[in-house]
XYZ file of C-alpha atoms in Angstrom:
60
model
C 0.079 0.053 -0.013
C 1.277 3.539 -0.992
C 1.704 6.271 1.589
C -0.599 8.863 -0.284
C 2.092 10.634 -2.479
C -0.214 10.830 -5.725
C -3.338 11.251 -3.803
C -1.787 14.456 -1.845
C -0.363 15.761 -5.668
C -3.765 15.128 -7.090
C -5.479 16.795 -4.321
C -2.877 20.106 -3.983
C -3.164 20.179 -8.262
C -7.288 20.242 -7.940
C -7.490 22.697 -5.204
C -4.699 25.038 -7.020
C -5.682 28.099 -8.945
C -6.588 27.427 -13.076
C -3.508 29.305 -14.100
C -1.171 27.510 -11.859
C 0.516 25.117 -13.879
C 2.046 21.350 -13.166
C 4.350 18.735 -14.685
C 3.623 15.583 -13.208
C 6.211 12.884 -14.015
C 5.690 9.088 -12.965
C 7.293 5.965 -14.740
C 3.891 4.177 -14.110
C 1.489 4.100 -17.019
C -1.364 3.358 -14.571
C -0.768 6.435 -12.395
C -0.782 8.488 -15.332
C -4.367 7.580 -16.178
C -5.218 7.854 -12.501
C -3.877 11.791 -12.505
C -5.496 12.395 -15.917
C -9.211 11.186 -14.464
C -8.972 12.684 -11.013
C -7.903 16.247 -12.700
C -10.061 16.131 -15.693
C -10.759 19.786 -15.160
C -6.869 20.347 -15.897
C -5.441 20.459 -19.322
C -3.061 17.999 -19.165
C -1.055 16.478 -22.241
C 1.138 13.021 -22.007
C 3.470 11.664 -24.376
C 2.032 8.965 -27.301
C 4.457 6.169 -28.072
C 3.160 6.027 -31.718
C 4.096 9.564 -32.692
C 7.644 8.841 -33.495
C 9.418 11.951 -31.832
C 10.906 12.527 -28.658
C 9.003 13.173 -25.204
C 9.885 16.650 -25.163
C 8.593 17.356 -28.193
C 5.654 15.420 -27.887
C 4.281 17.238 -24.714
C 4.563 20.767 -26.202
């Protein structure tokens, strides 16, 4: 069982002003989906494996 780090991050991002920007980095695809679903009001983007470019270019 985890210690609540992702839950805290989700809560923090949801309670922040809409103008506040975040970069959330995780090596786990399940965590990416969890954060995207929990923070639906935020306009998060994430890299796609099939675009054939590097990650920094993919998230611009």
